[in-house]
C-alpha cells in the first residue's frame, strides 16, 4: 500500500524515543531531532526563549561563523531548524554514507549548545531583526490578531519568536535552563529515514543520545477562555498595496471522531487550484491571486483558518464571498465532485511527499511527539479514505455556527471600511 513503511522503534532508559525507517529507493538519509518543548509552554515573561535556544544551537564554541551548518554542507548535506507551538525540530539530510557523521554533529548541537555571552548578543540582534521583518508584513498582523483572540492569555496565542521586550530581557541562565529542558531524554524523539539498515541505525542513535539526562516531560498549560467574548473583527491599518485577511475558528481536536472530516473540509475550501474558494475568488471573480484554507491543531483544539489578500477596495466583497461559501457548506453541503477531488488531493499529496526521506523522518517524529495515537502513513491514508461526504457535511454543520469565525484584516483601509462578521444561516438550527 502507498505510504507503508517498516519503521523500527526503541525507547532508551533515559526516555529518548528512537525511530529508524528504511526508504530503499533513496541514496540519502534524513535525520529529524524533535523536542516536545515548543513555544506553547512558555511563561509570558520568557516569551521567545524556545525560539532563541533553537537559534543558539547553530552557534559553535569556536566562534567560527556557521561552523555547524558548514560542517553539514561539507558532507554534501543541508540542515535547518524550526520552533512551533508544541515542537522544536532540527532536521538534516545528507548522502547515505555521510549520515553517521551528520548524526554526531547534530547530537553535539542539541546537547552542547554554545551559550557564550558574545554569541548570545549576536543572535539576540538577529532575532530582533527577524521580529522587525515580521512586523513589516501585513499578513503577519492579520494572523497574529486572530491567534491572540482565539487563545487569549495563552502561549498558543503569542508570537513564537516572542516580543522585542521579552527577547531583550532573556538571560544566559534562562537560555541554558530551556536548552536542558528541551533536549532532556523524555522530551526527545530522534527519527532517521533513508538508505539504511534500521537495526544498525538504532544502535548509532542510541550511542549518540543514550547519555542525555532524562529530565521531565514537557507540560502545556490548559486552555480556559477568560470569560470575555473576543472582538469578532479587528482592523489593523498598515501601509501596503493589498488588504490581507484571516478568517478562523475552532474545530474538533486531535482526539475527535470528526477530525479528519474537518481536515477534508479545509481541503475542499482551500487546497489546490480546484478548491472552492480558489475557484470563487480567483477564477470566477478575479479578486485574489492567493487564497488558501488549512486545519491545524494546538493542544486539544483544531483551527480552520482561511487566509488571502485582495485589492483594498474589494476587501468587503471578498470576505462576504468567503462567508457566503461557508454558509453554503452548512446549508447545502459539499458536492460529490468536490469531495472526491479533495480526498484524492489529500491522499495523493501525502503519497507524493513520502517519496522524500526527510518527510518520512519528520512524519514519524511528529506523530510520536504530538498525536495521542501515533499513526504510520498507511494507517492515516486508510482513515482519510474512510471519511464520507456525509461525514464532512455533518461535521461542518456541527462546527460552523453563525458566530463561528474571528476575522482580522490588515492593510490600507479607510475608517469607513465595513467588514461582514457573521455566517448568515437560514433554516439551520
Short mmCIF file of C-alpha atoms in Angstrom, two decimals:
data_model
loop_
_atom_site.label_atom_id
_atom_site.label_comp_id
_atom_site.label_asym_id
_atom_site.label_seq_id
_atom_site.Cartn_x
_atom_site.Cartn_y
_atom_site.Cartn_z
CA UNK A 1 0.00 0.00 0.00
CA UNK A 2 1.30 3.53 -0.70
CA UNK A 3 2.78 5.06 2.43
CA UNK A 4 3.63 1.73 4.09
CA UNK A 5 6.99 1.88 5.89
CA UNK A 6 8.73 -0.67 8.09
CA UNK A 7 9.72 1.68 10.90
CA UNK A 8 11.67 0.15 13.79
CA UNK A 9 11.41 1.91 17.16
CA UNK A 10 13.14 1.83 20.53
CA UNK A 11 12.81 3.84 23.75
CA UNK A 12 16.02 4.30 25.72
CA UNK A 13 16.29 4.18 29.50
CA UNK A 14 16.55 7.98 29.64
CA UNK A 15 13.28 8.36 27.70
CA UNK A 16 14.66 9.25 24.27
CA UNK A 17 12.44 7.66 21.61
CA UNK A 18 14.27 6.39 18.52
CA UNK A 19 12.78 5.59 15.12
CA UNK A 20 14.60 4.18 12.07
CA UNK A 21 12.77 3.78 8.78
CA UNK A 22 14.33 2.29 5.65
CA UNK A 23 13.45 4.09 2.42
CA UNK A 24 15.16 1.84 -0.13
CA UNK A 25 14.72 3.97 -3.25
CA UNK A 26 16.75 6.92 -1.95
CA UNK A 27 20.51 7.46 -1.81
CA UNK A 28 20.16 9.90 1.10
CA UNK A 29 19.44 9.71 4.81
CA UNK A 30 17.39 12.28 6.74
CA UNK A 31 17.74 12.89 10.47
CA UNK A 32 15.00 14.61 12.43
CA UNK A 33 15.55 15.50 16.09
CA UNK A 34 12.35 16.73 17.71
CA UNK A 35 11.77 18.20 21.14
CA UNK A 36 8.33 18.04 22.74
CA UNK A 37 9.04 21.54 24.10
CA UNK A 38 7.71 24.34 21.92
CA UNK A 39 6.76 27.96 22.43
CA UNK A 40 3.31 26.99 23.73
CA UNK A 41 4.59 26.11 27.20
CA UNK A 42 6.50 29.33 27.85
CA UNK A 43 5.53 31.73 30.66
CA UNK A 44 4.78 35.20 29.31
CA UNK A 45 7.95 36.76 30.74
CA UNK A 46 10.06 34.22 28.83
CA UNK A 47 8.25 34.60 25.52
CA UNK A 48 10.55 33.55 22.68
CA UNK A 49 13.04 31.61 24.83
CA UNK A 50 12.48 28.33 22.97
CA UNK A 51 12.97 30.00 19.59
CA UNK A 52 16.09 31.77 20.93
CA UNK A 53 17.56 28.41 22.00
CA UNK A 54 16.77 26.95 18.57
CA UNK A 55 18.85 29.76 17.03
CA UNK A 56 21.67 29.25 19.51
CA UNK A 57 22.01 25.57 18.57
CA UNK A 58 23.84 26.74 15.44
CA UNK A 59 26.42 28.77 17.38
CA UNK A 60 29.75 26.91 17.71
CA UNK A 61 32.09 27.08 20.71
CA UNK A 62 34.93 28.05 18.37
CA UNK A 63 33.01 31.25 17.50
CA UNK A 64 33.59 30.33 13.85
CA UNK A 65 30.55 31.70 11.96
CA UNK A 66 28.28 28.99 10.59
CA UNK A 67 30.57 26.18 11.76
CA UNK A 68 27.87 23.55 12.28
CA UNK A 69 25.96 24.35 9.10
CA UNK A 70 29.17 24.40 7.08
CA UNK A 71 30.22 21.05 8.55
CA UNK A 72 26.97 19.51 7.31
CA UNK A 73 27.37 21.17 3.93
CA UNK A 74 30.88 19.74 3.62
CA UNK A 75 29.24 16.34 3.90
CA UNK A 76 27.06 17.26 0.93
CA UNK A 77 24.02 17.87 3.11
CA UNK A 78 21.73 20.54 4.45
CA UNK A 79 20.40 21.44 7.88
CA UNK A 80 17.67 23.63 9.29
CA UNK A 81 15.60 24.05 12.43
CA UNK A 82 12.21 25.42 13.44
CA UNK A 83 10.17 26.26 16.51
CA UNK A 84 6.44 25.58 16.67
CA UNK A 85 3.90 25.93 19.49
CA UNK A 86 4.26 22.26 20.51
CA UNK A 87 7.53 21.20 18.94
CA UNK A 88 11.09 22.28 18.21
CA UNK A 89 12.94 20.42 15.47
CA UNK A 90 16.38 20.14 13.93
CA UNK A 91 16.46 18.39 10.56
CA UNK A 92 19.36 17.36 8.35
CA UNK A 93 19.59 15.44 5.07
CA UNK A 94 22.87 14.05 3.72
CA UNK A 95 24.13 11.39 1.33
CA UNK A 96 23.69 7.97 2.93
CA UNK A 97 27.39 7.34 3.56
CA UNK A 98 27.71 10.60 5.48
CA UNK A 99 24.82 10.25 7.89
CA UNK A 100 26.81 8.83 10.87
CA UNK A 101 28.99 11.96 10.74
CA UNK A 102 25.94 14.20 10.45
CA UNK A 103 24.45 12.44 13.48
CA UNK A 104 27.46 13.35 15.61
CA UNK A 105 27.24 16.98 14.52
CA UNK A 106 23.52 17.27 15.28
CA UNK A 107 23.85 15.46 18.62
CA UNK A 108 26.57 17.91 19.64
CA UNK A 109 24.41 20.85 18.59
CA UNK A 110 21.48 19.87 20.82
CA UNK A 111 23.46 18.57 23.80
CA UNK A 112 26.31 21.09 23.96
CA UNK A 113 24.90 24.44 22.88
CA UNK A 114 27.47 27.22 22.97
CA UNK A 115 25.94 29.86 25.21
CA UNK A 116 28.87 32.25 25.07
CA UNK A 117 27.67 35.73 26.12
CA UNK A 118 29.06 37.34 22.97
CA UNK A 119 27.35 34.79 20.73
CA UNK A 120 24.09 35.30 22.60
CA UNK A 121 24.20 39.02 21.92
CA UNK A 122 24.87 38.44 18.21
CA UNK A 123 21.87 36.11 18.00
CA UNK A 124 19.71 38.47 20.01
CA UNK A 125 20.26 41.08 17.32
CA UNK A 126 19.42 38.56 14.60
CA UNK A 127 16.14 37.65 16.31
CA UNK A 128 15.20 41.29 16.84
CA UNK A 129 15.74 41.76 13.10
CA UNK A 130 13.50 38.73 12.47
CA UNK A 131 10.76 40.26 14.62
CA UNK A 132 11.10 43.56 12.77
CA UNK A 133 10.76 41.72 9.48
CA UNK A 134 7.57 40.02 10.69
CA UNK A 135 6.23 43.35 11.90
CA UNK A 136 6.62 44.69 8.36
CA UNK A 137 4.33 42.02 6.90
CA UNK A 138 0.60 42.88 6.94
CA UNK A 139 -0.33 39.20 6.58
CA UNK A 140 1.51 38.53 9.85
CA UNK A 141 -0.50 41.28 11.54
CA UNK A 142 -3.74 39.59 10.46
CA UNK A 143 -2.53 36.17 11.55
CA UNK A 144 -1.34 37.40 14.95
CA UNK A 145 -4.62 39.21 15.57
CA UNK A 146 -6.67 36.06 15.05
CA UNK A 147 -4.35 33.86 17.13
CA UNK A 148 -4.32 36.31 20.03
CA UNK A 149 -8.12 36.35 20.12
CA UNK A 150 -8.51 32.58 19.72
CA UNK A 151 -6.15 31.95 22.63
CA UNK A 152 -6.31 34.99 24.92
CA UNK A 153 -3.78 34.85 27.76
CA UNK A 154 -2.31 31.57 26.49
CA UNK A 155 1.10 30.94 24.87
CA UNK A 156 -0.58 29.44 21.78
CA UNK A 157 -1.88 32.93 21.02
CA UNK A 158 1.53 34.63 21.22
CA UNK A 159 4.20 35.15 18.59
CA UNK A 160 6.56 32.14 18.62
CA UNK A 161 9.65 34.35 18.48
CA UNK A 162 8.47 36.46 21.43
CA UNK A 163 8.37 40.24 21.55
CA UNK A 164 11.13 42.82 21.40
CA UNK A 165 10.70 43.30 25.16
CA UNK A 166 10.98 39.63 26.10
CA UNK A 167 13.81 38.91 23.64
CA UNK A 168 15.84 41.82 25.00
CA UNK A 169 15.34 40.57 28.57
CA UNK A 170 16.22 36.87 28.13
CA UNK A 171 19.32 35.94 30.13
CA UNK A 172 22.01 33.35 29.51
CA UNK A 173 20.76 31.35 32.51
CA UNK A 174 17.23 31.29 31.09
CA UNK A 175 18.56 30.02 27.76
CA UNK A 176 20.65 27.32 29.42
CA UNK A 177 17.71 26.11 31.51
CA UNK A 178 15.44 25.99 28.48
CA UNK A 179 18.01 24.13 26.38
CA UNK A 180 18.36 21.48 29.11
CA UNK A 181 14.57 21.08 29.27
CA UNK A 182 14.11 20.91 25.52
CA UNK A 183 16.52 18.09 24.80
CA UNK A 184 16.19 16.09 28.01
CA UNK A 185 15.57 12.44 27.25
CA UNK A 186 11.85 12.42 27.99
CA UNK A 187 11.30 15.29 25.56
CA UNK A 188 13.41 14.00 22.67
CA UNK A 189 12.42 11.96 19.62
CA UNK A 190 15.08 11.07 17.08
CA UNK A 191 13.86 9.81 13.72
CA UNK A 192 16.08 8.72 10.86
CA UNK A 193 14.92 7.58 7.41
CA UNK A 194 16.53 6.67 4.12
CA UNK A 195 19.06 4.24 2.72
CA UNK A 196 19.99 2.50 5.96
CA UNK A 197 19.85 -0.69 7.99
CA UNK A 198 17.31 0.07 10.74
CA UNK A 199 18.83 -2.11 13.45
CA UNK A 200 22.30 -0.65 12.93
CA UNK A 201 20.81 2.84 12.74
CA UNK A 202 19.09 2.44 16.11
CA UNK A 203 22.38 1.44 17.68
CA UNK A 204 24.08 4.56 16.29
CA UNK A 205 21.23 6.74 17.56
CA UNK A 206 21.39 5.09 20.99
CA UNK A 207 25.13 5.78 21.24
CA UNK A 208 24.59 9.44 20.32
CA UNK A 209 21.58 10.13 22.56
CA UNK A 210 21.69 7.50 25.31
CA UNK A 211 23.69 9.59 27.79
CA UNK A 212 21.34 12.60 27.83
CA UNK A 213 19.73 13.33 31.23
CA UNK A 214 16.16 12.03 31.43
CA UNK A 215 14.68 15.31 32.67
CA UNK A 216 10.92 15.89 32.88
CA UNK A 217 8.26 15.53 30.20
CA UNK A 218 7.10 18.93 28.94
CA UNK A 219 3.70 20.05 30.28
CA UNK A 220 1.50 22.53 28.44
CA UNK A 221 -0.93 24.82 30.25
CA UNK A 222 -4.58 24.02 29.69
CA UNK A 223 -6.65 26.49 27.75
CA UNK A 224 -9.54 28.20 29.50
CA UNK A 225 -11.41 31.10 27.95
CA UNK A 226 -11.22 34.22 30.09
CA UNK A 227 -15.00 34.60 30.05
CA UNK A 228 -14.99 37.58 27.73
CA UNK A 229 -16.10 37.18 24.14
CA UNK A 230 -13.31 38.39 21.84
CA UNK A 231 -13.93 41.14 19.34
CA UNK A 232 -15.25 39.36 16.24
CA UNK A 233 -13.47 41.66 13.77
CA UNK A 234 -10.23 43.55 14.10
CA UNK A 235 -8.88 46.01 11.55
CA UNK A 236 -5.13 46.69 11.55
CA UNK A 237 -4.26 49.67 9.37
CA UNK A 238 -0.95 49.17 7.57
CA UNK A 239 0.77 50.65 4.55
CA UNK A 240 0.52 48.02 1.82
CA UNK A 241 -0.64 47.51 -1.76
CA UNK A 242 -3.17 44.84 -0.78
CA UNK A 243 -5.52 44.14 2.10
CA UNK A 244 -4.82 40.86 3.88
CA UNK A 245 -7.48 38.89 5.72
CA UNK A 246 -7.51 35.94 8.07
CA UNK A 247 -10.76 34.15 8.98
CA UNK A 248 -10.56 31.39 11.59
CA UNK A 249 -12.31 29.46 14.31
CA UNK A 250 -12.00 26.36 16.42
CA UNK A 251 -12.73 22.90 15.02
CA UNK A 252 -12.70 19.40 16.60
CA UNK A 253 -9.30 18.48 18.02
CA UNK A 254 -6.88 15.60 17.62
CA UNK A 255 -8.97 13.09 19.57
CA UNK A 256 -12.31 13.88 17.90
CA UNK A 257 -14.12 11.49 15.58
CA UNK A 258 -14.76 14.50 13.30
CA UNK A 259 -11.12 15.50 12.99
CA UNK A 260 -10.44 14.05 9.54
CA UNK A 261 -13.79 15.19 8.19
CA UNK A 262 -12.92 18.78 9.11
CA UNK A 263 -9.44 18.44 7.64
CA UNK A 264 -11.03 17.33 4.38
CA UNK A 265 -13.35 20.34 4.57
CA UNK A 266 -10.23 22.52 4.73
CA UNK A 267 -9.01 20.83 1.54
CA UNK A 268 -12.41 21.31 -0.14
CA UNK A 269 -12.25 25.01 0.65
CA UNK A 270 -8.64 25.90 0.03
CA UNK A 271 -6.21 23.17 -1.06
CA UNK A 272 -5.23 23.12 -4.73
CA UNK A 273 -6.41 25.01 -7.80
CA UNK A 274 -9.75 23.15 -7.75
CA UNK A 275 -10.64 24.24 -4.21
CA UNK A 276 -13.94 26.03 -3.76
CA UNK A 277 -12.54 29.35 -2.54
CA UNK A 278 -9.87 29.38 -5.23
CA UNK A 279 -12.49 28.83 -7.91
CA UNK A 280 -14.77 31.52 -6.47
CA UNK A 281 -12.35 34.27 -5.52
CA UNK A 282 -9.66 33.80 -8.15
CA UNK A 283 -11.24 32.13 -11.16
CA UNK A 284 -14.85 33.42 -11.12
CA UNK A 285 -14.43 36.88 -9.60
CA UNK A 286 -10.76 37.72 -10.15
CA UNK A 287 -10.45 39.04 -6.60
CA UNK A 288 -7.38 37.25 -5.28
CA UNK A 289 -4.12 35.83 -6.53
CA UNK A 290 -3.63 33.73 -3.41
CA UNK A 291 -6.29 32.20 -1.16
CA UNK A 292 -5.95 29.11 1.00
CA UNK A 293 -7.55 27.18 3.84
CA UNK A 294 -6.00 24.80 6.32
CA UNK A 295 -6.82 22.93 9.52
CA UNK A 296 -4.11 22.87 12.19
CA UNK A 297 -4.00 21.69 15.80
CA UNK A 298 -2.71 23.05 19.08
CA UNK A 299 -3.40 21.25 22.33
CA UNK A 300 -6.97 19.98 22.40
CA UNK A 301 -8.20 22.42 19.76
CA UNK A 302 -8.22 22.33 16.00
CA UNK A 303 -8.39 25.54 13.97
CA UNK A 304 -9.69 26.08 10.47
CA UNK A 305 -8.04 29.19 9.02
CA UNK A 306 -8.72 30.88 5.70
CA UNK A 307 -6.13 33.40 4.55
CA UNK A 308 -5.94 35.60 1.49
CA UNK A 309 -5.30 39.04 0.06
CA UNK A 310 -7.16 41.33 -2.31
CA UNK A 311 -7.38 44.90 -3.52
CA UNK A 312 -8.40 47.12 -0.56
CA UNK A 313 -11.43 48.33 -2.48
CA UNK A 314 -12.62 44.74 -2.89
CA UNK A 315 -11.99 43.60 0.68
CA UNK A 316 -15.60 43.66 1.89
CA UNK A 317 -16.76 41.80 -1.21
CA UNK A 318 -14.04 39.14 -0.90
CA UNK A 319 -14.80 38.42 2.75
CA UNK A 320 -18.54 38.34 2.03
CA UNK A 321 -17.91 35.70 -0.64
CA UNK A 322 -15.85 33.57 1.77
CA UNK A 323 -18.54 33.77 4.46
CA UNK A 324 -21.19 33.04 1.86
CA UNK A 325 -19.38 29.88 0.80
CA UNK A 326 -19.17 28.76 4.44
CA UNK A 327 -22.90 29.32 4.77
CA UNK A 328 -23.47 27.28 1.62
CA UNK A 329 -21.44 24.42 3.09
CA UNK A 330 -23.66 24.42 6.17
CA UNK A 331 -26.95 24.74 4.35
CA UNK A 332 -26.41 22.69 1.19
CA UNK A 333 -23.25 20.73 1.91
CA UNK A 334 -20.38 19.97 -0.42
CA UNK A 335 -20.87 18.12 -3.70
CA UNK A 336 -19.71 14.63 -4.56
CA UNK A 337 -17.31 16.03 -7.10
CA UNK A 338 -15.53 18.48 -4.81
CA UNK A 339 -15.41 15.89 -2.02
CA UNK A 340 -13.80 13.27 -4.27
CA UNK A 341 -11.30 15.82 -5.61
CA UNK A 342 -10.31 16.96 -2.14
CA UNK A 343 -9.92 13.45 -0.73
CA UNK A 344 -7.82 12.34 -3.72
CA UNK A 345 -5.76 15.54 -3.47
CA UNK A 346 -5.03 14.99 0.24
CA UNK A 347 -4.14 11.31 -0.14
CA UNK A 348 -2.12 11.93 -3.29
CA UNK A 349 -0.25 14.81 -1.70
CA UNK A 350 0.73 12.60 1.21
CA UNK A 351 1.85 9.77 -1.07
CA UNK A 352 3.91 12.16 -3.21
CA UNK A 353 5.55 13.82 -0.25
CA UNK A 354 6.60 10.50 1.27
CA UNK A 355 8.98 9.92 -1.64
CA UNK A 356 11.30 12.26 0.30
CA UNK A 357 13.17 10.65 3.21
CA UNK A 358 13.04 13.99 5.06
CA UNK A 359 9.24 13.85 5.08
CA UNK A 360 9.32 10.23 6.29
CA UNK A 361 11.69 11.04 9.15
CA UNK A 362 9.63 14.09 10.14
CA UNK A 363 6.38 12.15 9.88
CA UNK A 364 7.30 9.54 12.48
CA UNK A 365 8.86 12.10 14.82
CA UNK A 366 5.83 14.39 14.71
CA UNK A 367 3.37 11.56 15.20
CA UNK A 368 5.27 10.35 18.26
CA UNK A 369 5.56 13.84 19.72
CA UNK A 370 2.11 15.25 19.02
CA UNK A 371 -0.50 12.57 18.49
CA UNK A 372 -2.41 10.70 21.23
CA UNK A 373 -2.26 7.62 18.97
CA UNK A 374 0.71 7.83 16.57
CA UNK A 375 -0.12 6.51 13.10
CA UNK A 376 2.09 5.32 10.26
CA UNK A 377 1.29 6.96 6.93
CA UNK A 378 -0.65 3.99 5.52
CA UNK A 379 -2.96 3.98 8.56
CA UNK A 380 -3.69 7.68 8.13
CA UNK A 381 -4.41 7.16 4.45
CA UNK A 382 -6.96 4.48 5.37
CA UNK A 383 -8.64 6.83 7.82
CA UNK A 384 -8.86 9.63 5.28
CA UNK A 385 -10.22 7.29 2.63
CA UNK A 386 -12.86 6.08 5.10
CA UNK A 387 -14.30 9.60 5.50
CA UNK A 388 -17.51 10.13 3.53
CA UNK A 389 -19.11 13.23 2.09
CA UNK A 390 -21.86 12.81 4.68
CA UNK A 391 -19.21 12.88 7.43
CA UNK A 392 -17.83 16.19 6.14
CA UNK A 393 -21.25 17.79 5.82
CA UNK A 394 -22.31 16.61 9.28
CA UNK A 395 -19.12 17.85 10.92
CA UNK A 396 -19.35 21.19 9.13
CA UNK A 397 -22.93 21.77 10.30
CA UNK A 398 -21.93 20.94 13.88
CA UNK A 399 -18.94 23.29 13.82
CA UNK A 400 -19.80 26.31 11.68
CA UNK A 401 -22.24 28.39 13.70
CA UNK A 402 -23.36 31.95 12.91
CA UNK A 403 -20.75 33.47 15.21
CA UNK A 404 -18.03 30.89 14.46
CA UNK A 405 -15.40 32.99 12.70
CA UNK A 406 -12.99 35.54 14.05
CA UNK A 407 -11.79 37.92 11.34
CA UNK A 408 -8.73 40.11 11.05
CA UNK A 409 -7.80 42.40 8.18
CA UNK A 410 -4.58 44.33 7.71
CA UNK A 411 -3.78 46.91 5.07
CA UNK A 412 -4.55 50.45 3.87
CA UNK A 413 -8.25 50.50 4.71
CA UNK A 414 -10.13 53.70 5.37
CA UNK A 415 -12.05 54.47 8.54
CA UNK A 416 -15.33 53.67 6.80
CA UNK A 417 -14.50 50.06 5.93
CA UNK A 418 -17.23 47.65 6.96
CA UNK A 419 -16.27 44.02 7.42
CA UNK A 420 -19.01 41.36 7.49
CA UNK A 421 -18.67 39.16 10.56
CA UNK A 422 -21.40 36.51 10.69
CA UNK A 423 -22.38 33.44 8.79
CA UNK A 424 -25.86 34.33 7.58
CA UNK A 425 -27.54 30.97 8.10
CA UNK A 426 -31.14 30.34 7.19
CA UNK A 427 -33.20 27.43 8.41
CA UNK A 428 -30.30 25.73 10.18
CA UNK A 429 -30.79 25.07 13.86
#
